[in-house]
Short mmCIF file of C-alpha atoms and ligand atoms in Angstrom, two decimals:
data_model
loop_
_atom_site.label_atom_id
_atom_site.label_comp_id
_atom_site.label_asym_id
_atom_site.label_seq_id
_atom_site.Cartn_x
_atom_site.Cartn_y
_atom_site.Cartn_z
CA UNK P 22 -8.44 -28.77 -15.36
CA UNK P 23 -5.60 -29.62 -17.89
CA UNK P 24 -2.71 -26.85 -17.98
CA UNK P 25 0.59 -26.87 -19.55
CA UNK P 26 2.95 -29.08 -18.03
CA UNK P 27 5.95 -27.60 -18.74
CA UNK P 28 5.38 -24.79 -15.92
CA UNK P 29 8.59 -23.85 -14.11
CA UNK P 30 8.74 -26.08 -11.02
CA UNK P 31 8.09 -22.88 -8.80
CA UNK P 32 4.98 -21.83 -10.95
CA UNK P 33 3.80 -25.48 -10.41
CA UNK P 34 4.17 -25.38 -6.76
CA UNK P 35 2.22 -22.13 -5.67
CA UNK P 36 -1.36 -22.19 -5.27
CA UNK P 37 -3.48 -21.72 -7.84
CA UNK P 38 -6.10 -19.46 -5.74
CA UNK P 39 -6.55 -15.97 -6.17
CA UNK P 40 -5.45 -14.21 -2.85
CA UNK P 41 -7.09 -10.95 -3.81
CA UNK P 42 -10.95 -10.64 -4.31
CA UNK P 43 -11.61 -7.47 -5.05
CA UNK P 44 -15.12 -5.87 -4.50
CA UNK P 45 -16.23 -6.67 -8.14
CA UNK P 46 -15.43 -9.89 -7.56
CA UNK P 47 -17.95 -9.95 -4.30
CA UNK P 48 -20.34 -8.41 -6.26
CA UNK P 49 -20.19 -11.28 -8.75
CA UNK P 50 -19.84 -14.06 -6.38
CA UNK P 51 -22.64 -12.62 -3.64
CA UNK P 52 -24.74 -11.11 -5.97
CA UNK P 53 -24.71 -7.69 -3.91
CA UNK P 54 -23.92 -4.25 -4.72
CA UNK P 55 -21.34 -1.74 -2.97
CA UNK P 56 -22.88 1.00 -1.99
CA UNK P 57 -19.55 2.39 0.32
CA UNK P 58 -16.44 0.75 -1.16
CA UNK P 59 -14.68 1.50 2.01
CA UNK P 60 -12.84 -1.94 2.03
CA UNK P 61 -9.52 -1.17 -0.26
CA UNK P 62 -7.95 2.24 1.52
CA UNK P 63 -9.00 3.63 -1.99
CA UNK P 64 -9.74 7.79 -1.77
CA UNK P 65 -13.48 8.19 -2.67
CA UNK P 66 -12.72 12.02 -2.62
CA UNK P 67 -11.26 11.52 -6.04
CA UNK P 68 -8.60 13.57 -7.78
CA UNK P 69 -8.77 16.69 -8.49
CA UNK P 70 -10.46 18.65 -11.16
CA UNK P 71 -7.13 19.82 -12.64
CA UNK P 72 -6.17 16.16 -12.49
CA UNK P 73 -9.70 15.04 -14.58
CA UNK P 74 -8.80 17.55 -17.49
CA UNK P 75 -5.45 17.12 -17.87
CA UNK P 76 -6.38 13.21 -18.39
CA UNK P 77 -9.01 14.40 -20.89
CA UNK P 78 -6.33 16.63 -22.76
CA UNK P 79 -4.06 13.97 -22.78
CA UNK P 80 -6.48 11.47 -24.11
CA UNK P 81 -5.93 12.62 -27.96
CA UNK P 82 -2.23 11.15 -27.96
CA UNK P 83 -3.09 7.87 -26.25
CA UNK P 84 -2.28 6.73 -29.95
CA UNK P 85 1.37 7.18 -29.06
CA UNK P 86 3.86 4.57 -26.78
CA UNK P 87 4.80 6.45 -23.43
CA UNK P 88 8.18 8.46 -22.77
CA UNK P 89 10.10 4.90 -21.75
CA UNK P 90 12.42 7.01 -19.36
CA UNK P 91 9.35 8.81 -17.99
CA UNK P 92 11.58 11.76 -17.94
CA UNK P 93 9.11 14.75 -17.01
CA UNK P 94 6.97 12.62 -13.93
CA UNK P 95 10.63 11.89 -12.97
CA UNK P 96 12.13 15.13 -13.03
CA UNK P 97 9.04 16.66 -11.90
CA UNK P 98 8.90 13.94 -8.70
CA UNK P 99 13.10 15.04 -7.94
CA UNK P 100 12.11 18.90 -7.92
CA UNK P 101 9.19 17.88 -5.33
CA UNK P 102 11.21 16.15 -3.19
CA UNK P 103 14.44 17.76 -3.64
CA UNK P 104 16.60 15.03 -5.32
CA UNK P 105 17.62 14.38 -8.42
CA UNK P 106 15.72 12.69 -11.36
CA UNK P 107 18.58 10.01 -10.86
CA UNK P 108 17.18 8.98 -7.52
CA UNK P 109 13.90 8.24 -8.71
CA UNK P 110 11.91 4.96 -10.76
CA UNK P 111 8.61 5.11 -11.94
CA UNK P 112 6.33 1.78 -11.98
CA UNK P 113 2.52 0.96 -12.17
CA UNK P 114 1.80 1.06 -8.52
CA UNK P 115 4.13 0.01 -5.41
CA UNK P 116 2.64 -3.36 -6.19
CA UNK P 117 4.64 -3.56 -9.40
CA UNK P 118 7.72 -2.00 -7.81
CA UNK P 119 7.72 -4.50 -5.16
CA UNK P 120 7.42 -7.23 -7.57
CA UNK P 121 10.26 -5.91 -9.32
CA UNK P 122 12.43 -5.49 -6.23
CA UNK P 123 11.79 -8.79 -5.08
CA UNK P 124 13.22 -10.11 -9.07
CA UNK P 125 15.87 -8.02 -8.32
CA UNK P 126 17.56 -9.35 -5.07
CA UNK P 127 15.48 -12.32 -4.64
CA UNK P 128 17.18 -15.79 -6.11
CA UNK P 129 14.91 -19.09 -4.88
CA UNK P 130 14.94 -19.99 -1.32
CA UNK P 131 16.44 -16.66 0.04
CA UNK P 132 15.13 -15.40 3.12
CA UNK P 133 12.70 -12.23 3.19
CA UNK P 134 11.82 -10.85 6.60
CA UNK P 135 9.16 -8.64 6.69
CA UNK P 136 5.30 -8.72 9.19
CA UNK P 137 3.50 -11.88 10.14
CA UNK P 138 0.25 -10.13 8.76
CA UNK P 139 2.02 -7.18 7.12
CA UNK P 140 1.00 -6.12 3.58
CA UNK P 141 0.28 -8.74 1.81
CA UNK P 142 1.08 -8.23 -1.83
CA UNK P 143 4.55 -8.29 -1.31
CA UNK P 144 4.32 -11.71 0.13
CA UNK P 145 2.77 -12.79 -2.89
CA UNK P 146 5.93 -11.24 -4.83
CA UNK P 147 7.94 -13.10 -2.58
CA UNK P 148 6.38 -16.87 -3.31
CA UNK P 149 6.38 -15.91 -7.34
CA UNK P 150 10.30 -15.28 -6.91
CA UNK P 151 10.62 -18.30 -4.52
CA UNK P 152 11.63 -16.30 -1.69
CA UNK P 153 11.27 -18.18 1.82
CA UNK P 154 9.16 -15.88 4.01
CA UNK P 155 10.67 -15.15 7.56
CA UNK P 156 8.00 -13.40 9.78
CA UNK P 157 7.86 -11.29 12.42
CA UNK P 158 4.74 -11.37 14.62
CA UNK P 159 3.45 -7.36 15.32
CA UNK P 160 3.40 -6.15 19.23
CA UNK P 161 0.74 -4.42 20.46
CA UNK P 162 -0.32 -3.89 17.15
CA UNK P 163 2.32 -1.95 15.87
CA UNK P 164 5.78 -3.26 13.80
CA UNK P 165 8.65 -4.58 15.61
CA UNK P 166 11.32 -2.99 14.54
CA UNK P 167 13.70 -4.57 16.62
CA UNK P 168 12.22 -8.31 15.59
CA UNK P 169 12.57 -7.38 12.35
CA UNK P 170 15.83 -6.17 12.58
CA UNK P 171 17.20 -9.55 14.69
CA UNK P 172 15.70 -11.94 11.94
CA UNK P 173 17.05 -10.16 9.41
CA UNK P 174 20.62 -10.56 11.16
CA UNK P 175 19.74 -14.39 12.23
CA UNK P 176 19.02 -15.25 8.26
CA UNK P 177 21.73 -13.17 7.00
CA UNK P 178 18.44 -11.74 5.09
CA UNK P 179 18.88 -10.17 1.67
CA UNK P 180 15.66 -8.38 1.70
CA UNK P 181 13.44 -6.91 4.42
CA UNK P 182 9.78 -4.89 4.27
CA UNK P 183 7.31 -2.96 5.72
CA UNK P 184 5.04 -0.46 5.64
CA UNK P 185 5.21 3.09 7.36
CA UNK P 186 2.53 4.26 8.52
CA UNK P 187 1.42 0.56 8.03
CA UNK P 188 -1.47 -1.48 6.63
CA UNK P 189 -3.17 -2.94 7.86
CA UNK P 190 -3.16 -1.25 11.43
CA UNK P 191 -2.84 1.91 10.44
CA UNK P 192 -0.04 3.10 13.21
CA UNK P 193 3.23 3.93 12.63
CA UNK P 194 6.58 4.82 13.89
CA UNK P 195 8.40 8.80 14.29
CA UNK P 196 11.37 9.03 12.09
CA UNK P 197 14.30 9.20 13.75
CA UNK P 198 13.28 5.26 14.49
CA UNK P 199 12.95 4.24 11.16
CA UNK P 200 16.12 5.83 10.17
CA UNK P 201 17.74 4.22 13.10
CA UNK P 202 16.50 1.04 12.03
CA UNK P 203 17.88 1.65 8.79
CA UNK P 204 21.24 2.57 10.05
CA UNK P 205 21.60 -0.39 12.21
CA UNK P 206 20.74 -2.44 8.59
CA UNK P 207 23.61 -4.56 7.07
CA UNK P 208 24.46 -3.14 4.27
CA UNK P 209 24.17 -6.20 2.25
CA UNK P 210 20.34 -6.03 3.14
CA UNK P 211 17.98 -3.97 1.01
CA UNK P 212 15.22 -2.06 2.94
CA UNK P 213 11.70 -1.45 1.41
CA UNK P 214 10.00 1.29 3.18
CA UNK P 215 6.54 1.01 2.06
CA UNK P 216 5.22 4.57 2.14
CA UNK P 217 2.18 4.46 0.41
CA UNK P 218 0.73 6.73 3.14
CA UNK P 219 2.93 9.14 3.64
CA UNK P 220 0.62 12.12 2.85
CA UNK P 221 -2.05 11.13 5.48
CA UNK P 222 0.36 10.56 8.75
CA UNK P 223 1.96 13.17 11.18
CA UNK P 224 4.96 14.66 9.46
CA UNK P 225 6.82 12.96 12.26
CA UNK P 226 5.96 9.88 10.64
CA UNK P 227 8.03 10.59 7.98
CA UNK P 228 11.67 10.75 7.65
CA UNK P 229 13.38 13.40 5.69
CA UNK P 230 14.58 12.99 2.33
CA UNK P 231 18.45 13.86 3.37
CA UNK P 232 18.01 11.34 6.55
CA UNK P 233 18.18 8.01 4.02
CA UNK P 234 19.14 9.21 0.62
CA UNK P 235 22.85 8.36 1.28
CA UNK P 236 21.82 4.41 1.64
CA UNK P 237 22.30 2.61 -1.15
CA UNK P 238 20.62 -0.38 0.23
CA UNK P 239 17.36 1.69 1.55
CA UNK P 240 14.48 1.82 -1.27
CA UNK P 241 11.50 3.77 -0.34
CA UNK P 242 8.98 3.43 -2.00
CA UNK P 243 5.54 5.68 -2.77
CA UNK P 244 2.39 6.05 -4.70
CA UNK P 245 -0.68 8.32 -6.27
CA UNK P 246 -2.75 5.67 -5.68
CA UNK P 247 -4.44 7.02 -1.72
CA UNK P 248 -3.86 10.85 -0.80
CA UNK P 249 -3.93 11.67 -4.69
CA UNK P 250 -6.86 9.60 -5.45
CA UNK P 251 -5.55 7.97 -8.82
CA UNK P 252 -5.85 4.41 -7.26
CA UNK P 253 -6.93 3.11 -11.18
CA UNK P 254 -3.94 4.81 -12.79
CA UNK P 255 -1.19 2.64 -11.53
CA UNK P 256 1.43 5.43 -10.91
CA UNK P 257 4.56 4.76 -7.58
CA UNK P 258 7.87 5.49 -7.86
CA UNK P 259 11.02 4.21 -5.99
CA UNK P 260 13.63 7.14 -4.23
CA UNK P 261 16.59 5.37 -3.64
CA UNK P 262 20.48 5.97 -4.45
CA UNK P 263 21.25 6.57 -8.63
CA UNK P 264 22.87 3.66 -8.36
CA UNK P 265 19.83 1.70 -6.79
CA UNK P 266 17.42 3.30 -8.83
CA UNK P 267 18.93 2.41 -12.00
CA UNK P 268 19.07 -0.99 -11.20
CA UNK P 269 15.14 -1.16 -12.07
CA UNK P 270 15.69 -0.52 -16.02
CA UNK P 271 17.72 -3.39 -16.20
CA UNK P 272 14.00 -5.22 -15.26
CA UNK P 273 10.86 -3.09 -15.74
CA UNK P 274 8.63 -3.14 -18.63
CA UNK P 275 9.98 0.30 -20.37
CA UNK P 276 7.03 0.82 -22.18
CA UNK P 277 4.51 -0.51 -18.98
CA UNK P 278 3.59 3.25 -17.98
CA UNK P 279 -0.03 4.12 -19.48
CA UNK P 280 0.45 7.97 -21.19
CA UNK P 281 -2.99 9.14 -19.21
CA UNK P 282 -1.94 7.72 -15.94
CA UNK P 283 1.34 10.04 -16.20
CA UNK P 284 -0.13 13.05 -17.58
CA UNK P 285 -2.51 12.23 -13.87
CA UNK P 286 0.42 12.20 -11.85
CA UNK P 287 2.04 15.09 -13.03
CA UNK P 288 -1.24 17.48 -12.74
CA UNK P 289 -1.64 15.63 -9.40
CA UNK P 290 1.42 16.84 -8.25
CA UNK P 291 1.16 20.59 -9.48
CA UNK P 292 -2.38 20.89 -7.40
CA UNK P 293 -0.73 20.59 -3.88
CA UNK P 294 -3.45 22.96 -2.88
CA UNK P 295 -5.96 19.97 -3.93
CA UNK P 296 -4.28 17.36 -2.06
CA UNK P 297 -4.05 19.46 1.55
CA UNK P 298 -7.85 19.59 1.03
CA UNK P 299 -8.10 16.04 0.64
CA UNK P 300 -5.48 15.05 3.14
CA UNK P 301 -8.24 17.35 5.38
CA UNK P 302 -11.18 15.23 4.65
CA UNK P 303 -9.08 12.18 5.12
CA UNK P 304 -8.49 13.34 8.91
CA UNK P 305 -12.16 14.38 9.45
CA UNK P 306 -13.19 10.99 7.95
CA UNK P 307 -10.80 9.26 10.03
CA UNK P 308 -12.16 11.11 13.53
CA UNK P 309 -15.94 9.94 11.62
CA UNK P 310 -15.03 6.24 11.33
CA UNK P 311 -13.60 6.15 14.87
CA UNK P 312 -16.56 7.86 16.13
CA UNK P 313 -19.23 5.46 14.46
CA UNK P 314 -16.75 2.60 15.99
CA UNK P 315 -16.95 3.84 19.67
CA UNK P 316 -20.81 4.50 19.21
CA UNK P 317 -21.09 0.96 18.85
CA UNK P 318 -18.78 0.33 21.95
CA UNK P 319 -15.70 -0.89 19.54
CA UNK P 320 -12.56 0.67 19.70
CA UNK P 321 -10.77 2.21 16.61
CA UNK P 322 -7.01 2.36 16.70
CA UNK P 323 -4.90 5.41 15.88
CA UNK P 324 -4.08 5.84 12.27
CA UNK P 325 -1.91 7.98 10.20
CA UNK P 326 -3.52 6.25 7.23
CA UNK P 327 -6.41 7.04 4.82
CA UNK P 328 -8.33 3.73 6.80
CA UNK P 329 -9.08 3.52 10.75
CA UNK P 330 -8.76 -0.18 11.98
CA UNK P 331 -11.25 -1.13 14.62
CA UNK P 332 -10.40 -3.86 17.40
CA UNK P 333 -13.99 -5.25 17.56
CA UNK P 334 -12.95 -7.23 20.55
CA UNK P 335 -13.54 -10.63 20.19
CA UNK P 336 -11.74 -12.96 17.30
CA UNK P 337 -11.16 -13.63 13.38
CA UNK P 338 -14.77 -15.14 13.34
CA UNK P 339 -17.14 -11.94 14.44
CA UNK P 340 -14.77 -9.85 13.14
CA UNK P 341 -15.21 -11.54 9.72
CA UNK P 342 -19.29 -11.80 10.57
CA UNK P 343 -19.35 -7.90 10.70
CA UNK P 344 -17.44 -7.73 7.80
CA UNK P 345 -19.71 -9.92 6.14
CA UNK P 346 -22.95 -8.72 7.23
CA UNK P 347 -21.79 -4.74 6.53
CA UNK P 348 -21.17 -6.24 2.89
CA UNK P 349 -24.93 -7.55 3.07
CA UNK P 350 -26.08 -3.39 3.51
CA UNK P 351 -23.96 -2.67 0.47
CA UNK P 352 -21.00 -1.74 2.89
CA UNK P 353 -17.91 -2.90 1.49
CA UNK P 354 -14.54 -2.87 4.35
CA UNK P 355 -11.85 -5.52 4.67
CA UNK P 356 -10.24 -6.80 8.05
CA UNK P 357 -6.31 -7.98 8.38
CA UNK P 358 -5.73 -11.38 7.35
CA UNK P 359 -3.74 -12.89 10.71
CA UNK P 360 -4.53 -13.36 14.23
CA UNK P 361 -4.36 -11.64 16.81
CA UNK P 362 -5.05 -8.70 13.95
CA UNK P 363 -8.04 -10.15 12.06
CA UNK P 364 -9.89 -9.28 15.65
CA UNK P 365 -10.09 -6.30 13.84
CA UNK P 366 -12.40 -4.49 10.88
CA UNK P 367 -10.37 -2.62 9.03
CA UNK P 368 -12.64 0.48 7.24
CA UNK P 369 -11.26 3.39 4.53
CA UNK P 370 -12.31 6.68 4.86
CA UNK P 371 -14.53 7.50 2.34
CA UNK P 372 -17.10 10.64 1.25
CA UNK P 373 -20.00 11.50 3.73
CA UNK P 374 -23.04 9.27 2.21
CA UNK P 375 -20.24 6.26 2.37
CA UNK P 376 -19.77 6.85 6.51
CA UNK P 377 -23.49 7.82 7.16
CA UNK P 378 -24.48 4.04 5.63
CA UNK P 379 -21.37 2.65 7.72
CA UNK P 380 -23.12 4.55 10.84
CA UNK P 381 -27.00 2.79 9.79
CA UNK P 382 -25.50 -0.50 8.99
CA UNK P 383 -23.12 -1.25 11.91
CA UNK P 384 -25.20 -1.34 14.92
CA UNK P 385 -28.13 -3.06 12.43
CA UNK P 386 -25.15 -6.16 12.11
CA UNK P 387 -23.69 -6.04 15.25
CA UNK P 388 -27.67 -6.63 16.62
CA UNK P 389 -27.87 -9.84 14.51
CA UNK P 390 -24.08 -11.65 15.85
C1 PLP D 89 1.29 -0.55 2.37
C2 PLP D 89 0.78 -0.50 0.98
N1 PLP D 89 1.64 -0.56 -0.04
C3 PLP D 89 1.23 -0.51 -1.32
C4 PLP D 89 -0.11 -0.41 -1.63
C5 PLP D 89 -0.51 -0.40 -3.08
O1 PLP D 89 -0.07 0.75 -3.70
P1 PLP D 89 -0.22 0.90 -5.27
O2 PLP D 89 -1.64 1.21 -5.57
O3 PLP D 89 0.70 2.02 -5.59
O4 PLP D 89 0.21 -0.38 -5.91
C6 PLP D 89 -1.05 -0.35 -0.60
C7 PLP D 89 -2.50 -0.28 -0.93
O5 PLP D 89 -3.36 -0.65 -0.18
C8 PLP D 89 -0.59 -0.40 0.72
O6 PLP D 89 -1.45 -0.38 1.74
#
């Protein structure tokens, strides 16, 4: 295939493979059909009605750029969590904000510490900035912190990541080690705490505003994509220091926010009476997904996520064979890319009729392996 040749010599260098096939993309390739899209910890509960109208209502002035500052989601975010609108950027997604984070720290060949099979999107950021990945394998399937924290001091790291709770195991850490972690941080190391789920988890998952917002080198970051159910919007946000979150304008695309996608956010965020309902099903789906796993002798993990990863005992191979043949009954899940993980399915929770074909399907595979 002929292409440019002037590419930068990074952009020549990475592979040109796609490292995210999404379930449309199965669709096409396989020539099936989801029936459960359970794969991509998406929330088939949906948002909520409030949420649908105010997108409607919006819909008339899509005609007109967005608010570049994003002033009222922002203002509207700092009243919810008790900061100030100073301590908060907007982006499409964590996986834009992560991209952006990386630009902003990340010069080529730097060290990044983060999971050896931890989220992998940032990864990706990290080889498009020409970051040198330093990872850290998981211990009995949960993060180690104190791996993490001892590479990050042996590289004189710049930049370190995860996830908490985390993807794609789904277990997590209480907060007074997270914010020890963070304490014990050079300073001259920015911290991305990945907090996508931090709706769905115990609340001693999650550290308190006050317990971090001092850092200037600690950027947590957050979404409406899972508990909110606004996956297709494209709306996270960064809480950091002013200082910190300023940094971001100096980068982001100031007119990237999509009007609808805010005016979603901000209803999303006045129906907290909405999202405890959802966060409700999530649990119940959770307890569903673990009890269709043990049914067929498997053994789901704990999660404080909207997904329930299942150790299906053996290796990569039958775990990718059930993942495989589930996709054959129109039952769309995902497993974690590395070993000793990716001995595991990994399955979102999802509305009733999505679990009750997980429940017909999985015993129906796991007879043909
Ligand atoms: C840990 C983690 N971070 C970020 C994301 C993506 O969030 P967003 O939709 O806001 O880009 C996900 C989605 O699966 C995730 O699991």
């Amino acid at each position: 295939m002929s292409a440019f040749s002037r590419f930068t010599p990074l952009v020549s260098s990475l592979p040109s493979t796609v490292p995210f096939v999404g379930p449309e993309a199965i669709e096409r390739q396989r020539g099936l059909k989801v029936e459960a899209r359970i794969g991509a910890n998406e929330n088939g509960f949906g948002p909520a009605p409030s949420v649908l109208a105010a997108m409607r209502e919006a819909g008339g002035d899509i005609w007109k750029y967005n608010d570049p500052e994003n002033f009222e989601l922002r203002e509207a975010l700092a009243a919810h969590l008790g900061v100030t609108s100073a301590n908060i950027a907007i982006g499409g997604g964590i996986d834009e904000l992560l991209g952006q984070i990386v630009r902003l720290v990340i010069e080529p060949g730097m060290p990044v510490v983060t999971l050896l099979g931890g989220y992998p999107t940032f990864n990706f950021h990290v080889a498009g900035f020409g970051g040198r990945l330093v990872t850290v394998p998981y211990v009995n399937d949960r993060e180690d912190l104190d791996g993490l924290l001892d590479a990050v001091k042996r590289e004189n790291a710049p930049l370190v990541y995860f996830a908490n709770p985390d993807n794609p195991m789904g277990s997590w850490w209480d907060a007074d080690k997270i914010v020890a972690f963070a304490r014990a941080l050079p300073e001259t190391c920015l911290m991305v705490l990945d907090e996508a789920y931090s709706e769905t988890g115990p609340a001693s998952a999650l550290p308190s505003i006050e317990s971090l917002i001092d850092l200037p080198n600690i950027v947590r970051t957050r979404t409406f994509s899972k508990a909110y159910g606004l996956a297709g919007a494209r709306v996270g946000y960064v809480i950091s220091t002013p200082g910190t979150a300023q940094a971001f304008d100096k980068i982001r695309n100031h007119f990237g926010m999509n009007r609808l996608a805010t005016a979603a956010a901000l209803a999303a965020l006045k129906d907290q009476a909405y999202l405890a309902e959802v966060v409700g099903k999530i649990h119940a789906a959770r307890e569903r997904i673990s009890d269709i796993a043990r049914a067929n002798q498997l053994s789901p993990l704990p999660s404080a996520t909207n997904f329930v990863t299942v150790d299906a005992g053996r290796d990569g191979t039958y775990a990718r064979a059930i993942v495989d043949g589930l996709m054959q009954h129109g039952v769309f899940i995902r497993m974690p890319g590395v070993a000793p993980l990716n001995r595991c399915i990994r399955v979102s929770v999802g509305p009733e009729a999505d679990m009750a074909l997980l429940e017909k399907s999985l015993p129906q595979v796991l007879r043909t392996l």
